[in-house]
Amino acid sequence: MRPTTEALIVIDVQNDFCPGGALAVADGDAIIPRINALMDDYAVKVLTQDWHPANHASFAANHPGAAPFSITRMPYGEQVLWPAHCVQGTTGALFHPALRTDPADLILRKGFRPTIDSYSAFFENDRTTPTGLEGYLRSRGVNRLTLVGLATDFCVAYSAVDAARLGFDVVVLEGACRAIGLNGSLEDAKATMLDAGIVMEP
Ligand code: VGL
Ligand code: ZN
């Protein structure tokens, strides 16, 4: 068992990001057995859940004429327009049934405000509106994070970079993540994570 200063952060292992889902990540479900086993090693375990209202501004369907995976400009910067996914109350938003959820100390929902997306578990996409996760971890005395989940190049990377910026020591277990892969997004995300001082392990 790892010390109580370390937390496992499991990002968005939800039906819509797994094969058959609305924004399926190739092999997204393949990481689940390893994540389930990792939970036994950590005293502090947090699961995040992408949790959008149906009218969410990140959905292409809410921008007439816009194609999924196109890019638009929001007040807070560029935003990829996604197929509708992880809509509150739908099966797609549920955790994958194979993921162990009982051991989780905290389930953190994000992306619930209609006009702003939230890739990161720490800040919404304006990079300033906090989700509250930093306070939760600090008040529990956590200073080191291991990140796993979906997707490597979006929610995992954004969460890892924000965590490093906040002063946490961050390790990303690449083998326990899978990527969406959109115009070099994985390569970009890896470079950004390495620049931020994040340790990438297999
Ligand atoms: C994610 C795109 C949109 C993710 C969430 O979990 O990486 N990607 N919403
Ligand atoms: Zn989303």
PDB file of N, CA and C in Angstrom, residues 95-136:
ATOM      1  N   PHE A  95     -20.249   4.895 -15.511  1.00  0.00           N
ATOM      2  CA  PHE A  95     -18.949   4.230 -15.546  1.00  0.00           C
ATOM      3  C   PHE A  95     -19.110   2.890 -16.260  1.00  0.00           C
ATOM      4  N   HIS A  96     -18.042   2.462 -16.943  1.00  0.00           N
ATOM      5  CA  HIS A  96     -18.079   1.144 -17.584  1.00  0.00           C
ATOM      6  C   HIS A  96     -18.397   0.105 -16.500  1.00  0.00           C
ATOM      7  N   PRO A  97     -19.267  -0.834 -16.817  1.00  0.00           N
ATOM      8  CA  PRO A  97     -19.694  -1.780 -15.766  1.00  0.00           C
ATOM      9  C   PRO A  97     -18.551  -2.615 -15.178  1.00  0.00           C
ATOM     10  N   ALA A  98     -17.446  -2.754 -15.915  1.00  0.00           N
ATOM     11  CA  ALA A  98     -16.327  -3.549 -15.382  1.00  0.00           C
ATOM     12  C   ALA A  98     -15.442  -2.747 -14.428  1.00  0.00           C
ATOM     13  N   LEU A  99     -15.592  -1.430 -14.420  1.00  0.00           N
ATOM     14  CA  LEU A  99     -14.758  -0.611 -13.533  1.00  0.00           C
ATOM     15  C   LEU A  99     -15.239  -0.748 -12.095  1.00  0.00           C
ATOM     16  N   ARG A 100     -14.292  -1.006 -11.192  1.00  0.00           N
ATOM     17  CA  ARG A 100     -14.660  -1.032  -9.770  1.00  0.00           C
ATOM     18  C   ARG A 100     -14.911   0.407  -9.319  1.00  0.00           C
ATOM     19  N   THR A 101     -16.080   0.666  -8.793  1.00  0.00           N
ATOM     20  CA  THR A 101     -16.370   2.022  -8.306  1.00  0.00           C
ATOM     21  C   THR A 101     -16.526   2.046  -6.786  1.00  0.00           C
ATOM     22  N   ASP A 102     -16.795   0.900  -6.179  1.00  0.00           N
ATOM     23  CA  ASP A 102     -16.980   0.879  -4.716  1.00  0.00           C
ATOM     24  C   ASP A 102     -15.759   1.386  -3.948  1.00  0.00           C
ATOM     25  N   PRO A 103     -14.523   1.110  -4.414  1.00  0.00           N
ATOM     26  CA  PRO A 103     -13.376   1.584  -3.633  1.00  0.00           C
ATOM     27  C   PRO A 103     -13.159   3.094  -3.706  1.00  0.00           C
ATOM     28  N   ALA A 104     -13.858   3.795  -4.587  1.00  0.00           N
ATOM     29  CA  ALA A 104     -13.584   5.229  -4.752  1.00  0.00           C
ATOM     30  C   ALA A 104     -13.961   6.025  -3.506  1.00  0.00           C
ATOM     31  N   ASP A 105     -13.093   6.962  -3.123  1.00  0.00           N
ATOM     32  CA  ASP A 105     -13.393   7.879  -2.016  1.00  0.00           C
ATOM     33  C   ASP A 105     -14.247   9.031  -2.508  1.00  0.00           C
ATOM     34  N   LEU A 106     -13.958   9.456  -3.736  1.00  0.00           N
ATOM     35  CA  LEU A 106     -14.641  10.628  -4.285  1.00  0.00           C
ATOM     36  C   LEU A 106     -14.950  10.376  -5.749  1.00  0.00           C
ATOM     37  N   ILE A 107     -16.151  10.717  -6.160  1.00  0.00           N
ATOM     38  CA  ILE A 107     -16.500  10.740  -7.585  1.00  0.00           C
ATOM     39  C   ILE A 107     -16.733  12.199  -7.939  1.00  0.00           C
ATOM     40  N   LEU A 108     -15.895  12.709  -8.831  1.00  0.00           N
ATOM     41  CA  LEU A 108     -15.957  14.121  -9.189  1.00  0.00           C
ATOM     42  C   LEU A 108     -16.546  14.276 -10.578  1.00  0.00           C
ATOM     43  N   ARG A 109     -17.627  15.024 -10.667  1.00  0.00           N
ATOM     44  CA  ARG A 109     -18.244  15.281 -11.970  1.00  0.00           C
ATOM     45  C   ARG A 109     -17.759  16.615 -12.514  1.00  0.00           C
ATOM     46  N   LYS A 110     -17.648  16.672 -13.836  1.00  0.00           N
ATOM     47  CA  LYS A 110     -17.121  17.876 -14.494  1.00  0.00           C
ATOM     48  C   LYS A 110     -17.795  18.043 -15.850  1.00  0.00           C
ATOM     49  N   GLY A 111     -17.785  19.284 -16.353  1.00  0.00           N
ATOM     50  CA  GLY A 111     -18.393  19.546 -17.655  1.00  0.00           C
ATOM     51  C   GLY A 111     -19.893  19.748 -17.577  1.00  0.00           C
ATOM     52  N   PHE A 112     -20.386  20.070 -16.375  1.00  0.00           N
ATOM     53  CA  PHE A 112     -21.841  20.183 -16.193  1.00  0.00           C
ATOM     54  C   PHE A 112     -22.383  21.570 -16.498  1.00  0.00           C
ATOM     55  N   ARG A 113     -21.515  22.544 -16.735  1.00  0.00           N
ATOM     56  CA  ARG A 113     -22.020  23.876 -17.100  1.00  0.00           C
ATOM     57  C   ARG A 113     -22.218  23.945 -18.606  1.00  0.00           C
ATOM     58  N   PRO A 114     -23.403  24.378 -19.056  1.00  0.00           N
ATOM     59  CA  PRO A 114     -23.716  24.321 -20.495  1.00  0.00           C
ATOM     60  C   PRO A 114     -22.737  25.081 -21.390  1.00  0.00           C
ATOM     61  N   THR A 115     -22.171  26.174 -20.906  1.00  0.00           N
ATOM     62  CA  THR A 115     -21.415  27.030 -21.819  1.00  0.00           C
ATOM     63  C   THR A 115     -19.906  26.839 -21.759  1.00  0.00           C
ATOM     64  N   ILE A 116     -19.429  25.894 -20.951  1.00  0.00           N
ATOM     65  CA  ILE A 116     -17.967  25.700 -20.877  1.00  0.00           C
ATOM     66  C   ILE A 116     -17.653  24.225 -20.710  1.00  0.00           C
ATOM     67  N   ASP A 117     -16.628  23.780 -21.441  1.00  0.00           N
ATOM     68  CA  ASP A 117     -16.207  22.388 -21.308  1.00  0.00           C
ATOM     69  C   ASP A 117     -15.214  22.271 -20.164  1.00  0.00           C
ATOM     70  N   SER A 118     -14.972  21.056 -19.722  1.00  0.00           N
ATOM     71  CA  SER A 118     -14.005  20.833 -18.651  1.00  0.00           C
ATOM     72  C   SER A 118     -13.270  19.524 -18.903  1.00  0.00           C
ATOM     73  N   TYR A 119     -12.173  19.605 -19.646  1.00  0.00           N
ATOM     74  CA  TYR A 119     -11.365  18.403 -19.855  1.00  0.00           C
ATOM     75  C   TYR A 119     -10.673  18.012 -18.553  1.00  0.00           C
ATOM     76  N   SER A 120     -10.147  19.023 -17.880  1.00  0.00           N
ATOM     77  CA  SER A 120      -9.328  18.775 -16.692  1.00  0.00           C
ATOM     78  C   SER A 120     -10.189  18.483 -15.479  1.00  0.00           C
ATOM     79  N   ALA A 121      -9.677  17.645 -14.601  1.00  0.00           N
ATOM     80  CA  ALA A 121     -10.350  17.375 -13.336  1.00  0.00           C
ATOM     81  C   ALA A 121     -10.166  18.525 -12.351  1.00  0.00           C
ATOM     82  N   PHE A 122      -9.294  19.493 -12.685  1.00  0.00           N
ATOM     83  CA  PHE A 122      -8.991  20.590 -11.751  1.00  0.00           C
ATOM     84  C   PHE A 122      -9.612  21.918 -12.139  1.00  0.00           C
ATOM     85  N   PHE A 123      -9.607  22.225 -13.445  1.00  0.00           N
ATOM     86  CA  PHE A 123     -10.144  23.501 -13.908  1.00  0.00           C
ATOM     87  C   PHE A 123     -10.971  23.276 -15.169  1.00  0.00           C
ATOM     88  N   GLU A 124     -11.976  24.107 -15.358  1.00  0.00           N
ATOM     89  CA  GLU A 124     -12.742  24.066 -16.597  1.00  0.00           C
ATOM     90  C   GLU A 124     -11.848  24.622 -17.720  1.00  0.00           C
ATOM     91  N   ASN A 125     -12.355  24.583 -18.952  1.00  0.00           N
ATOM     92  CA  ASN A 125     -11.470  24.891 -20.085  1.00  0.00           C
ATOM     93  C   ASN A 125     -11.018  26.349 -20.173  1.00  0.00           C
ATOM     94  N   ASP A 126     -11.568  27.226 -19.322  1.00  0.00           N
ATOM     95  CA  ASP A 126     -10.988  28.573 -19.234  1.00  0.00           C
ATOM     96  C   ASP A 126      -9.689  28.536 -18.428  1.00  0.00           C
ATOM     97  N   ARG A 127      -9.365  27.378 -17.881  1.00  0.00           N
ATOM     98  CA  ARG A 127      -8.162  27.105 -17.079  1.00  0.00           C
ATOM     99  C   ARG A 127      -8.140  27.907 -15.777  1.00  0.00           C
ATOM    100  N   THR A 128      -9.271  28.471 -15.372  1.00  0.00           N
ATOM    101  CA  THR A 128      -9.308  29.230 -14.108  1.00  0.00           C
ATOM    102  C   THR A 128     -10.469  28.838 -13.190  1.00  0.00           C
ATOM    103  N   THR A 129     -11.603  28.370 -13.744  1.00  0.00           N
ATOM    104  CA  THR A 129     -12.732  27.998 -12.880  1.00  0.00           C
ATOM    105  C   THR A 129     -12.437  26.649 -12.224  1.00  0.00           C
ATOM    106  N   PRO A 130     -12.275  26.620 -10.894  1.00  0.00           N
ATOM    107  CA  PRO A 130     -11.878  25.367 -10.243  1.00  0.00           C
ATOM    108  C   PRO A 130     -13.032  24.375 -10.086  1.00  0.00           C
ATOM    109  N   THR A 131     -12.692  23.092 -10.102  1.00  0.00           N
ATOM    110  CA  THR A 131     -13.695  22.043  -9.844  1.00  0.00           C
ATOM    111  C   THR A 131     -13.794  21.705  -8.363  1.00  0.00           C
ATOM    112  N   GLY A 132     -12.788  22.120  -7.589  1.00  0.00           N
ATOM    113  CA  GLY A 132     -12.752  21.779  -6.168  1.00  0.00           C
ATOM    114  C   GLY A 132     -11.830  20.617  -5.847  1.00  0.00           C
ATOM    115  N   LEU A 133     -11.324  19.936  -6.873  1.00  0.00           N
ATOM    116  CA  LEU A 133     -10.488  18.751  -6.605  1.00  0.00           C
ATOM    117  C   LEU A 133      -9.171  19.113  -5.909  1.00  0.00           C
ATOM    118  N   GLU A 134      -8.615  20.267  -6.259  1.00  0.00           N
ATOM    119  CA  GLU A 134      -7.353  20.646  -5.595  1.00  0.00           C
ATOM    120  C   GLU A 134      -7.550  20.732  -4.081  1.00  0.00           C
ATOM    121  N   GLY A 135      -8.619  21.409  -3.667  1.00  0.00           N
ATOM    122  CA  GLY A 135      -8.882  21.569  -2.237  1.00  0.00           C
ATOM    123  C   GLY A 135      -9.106  20.226  -1.552  1.00  0.00           C
ATOM    124  N   TYR A 136      -9.822  19.345  -2.234  1.00  0.00           N
ATOM    125  CA  TYR A 136     -10.090  18.016  -1.666  1.00  0.00           C
ATOM    126  C   TYR A 136      -8.780  17.276  -1.404  1.00  0.00           C
TER     127      TYR A 136
END
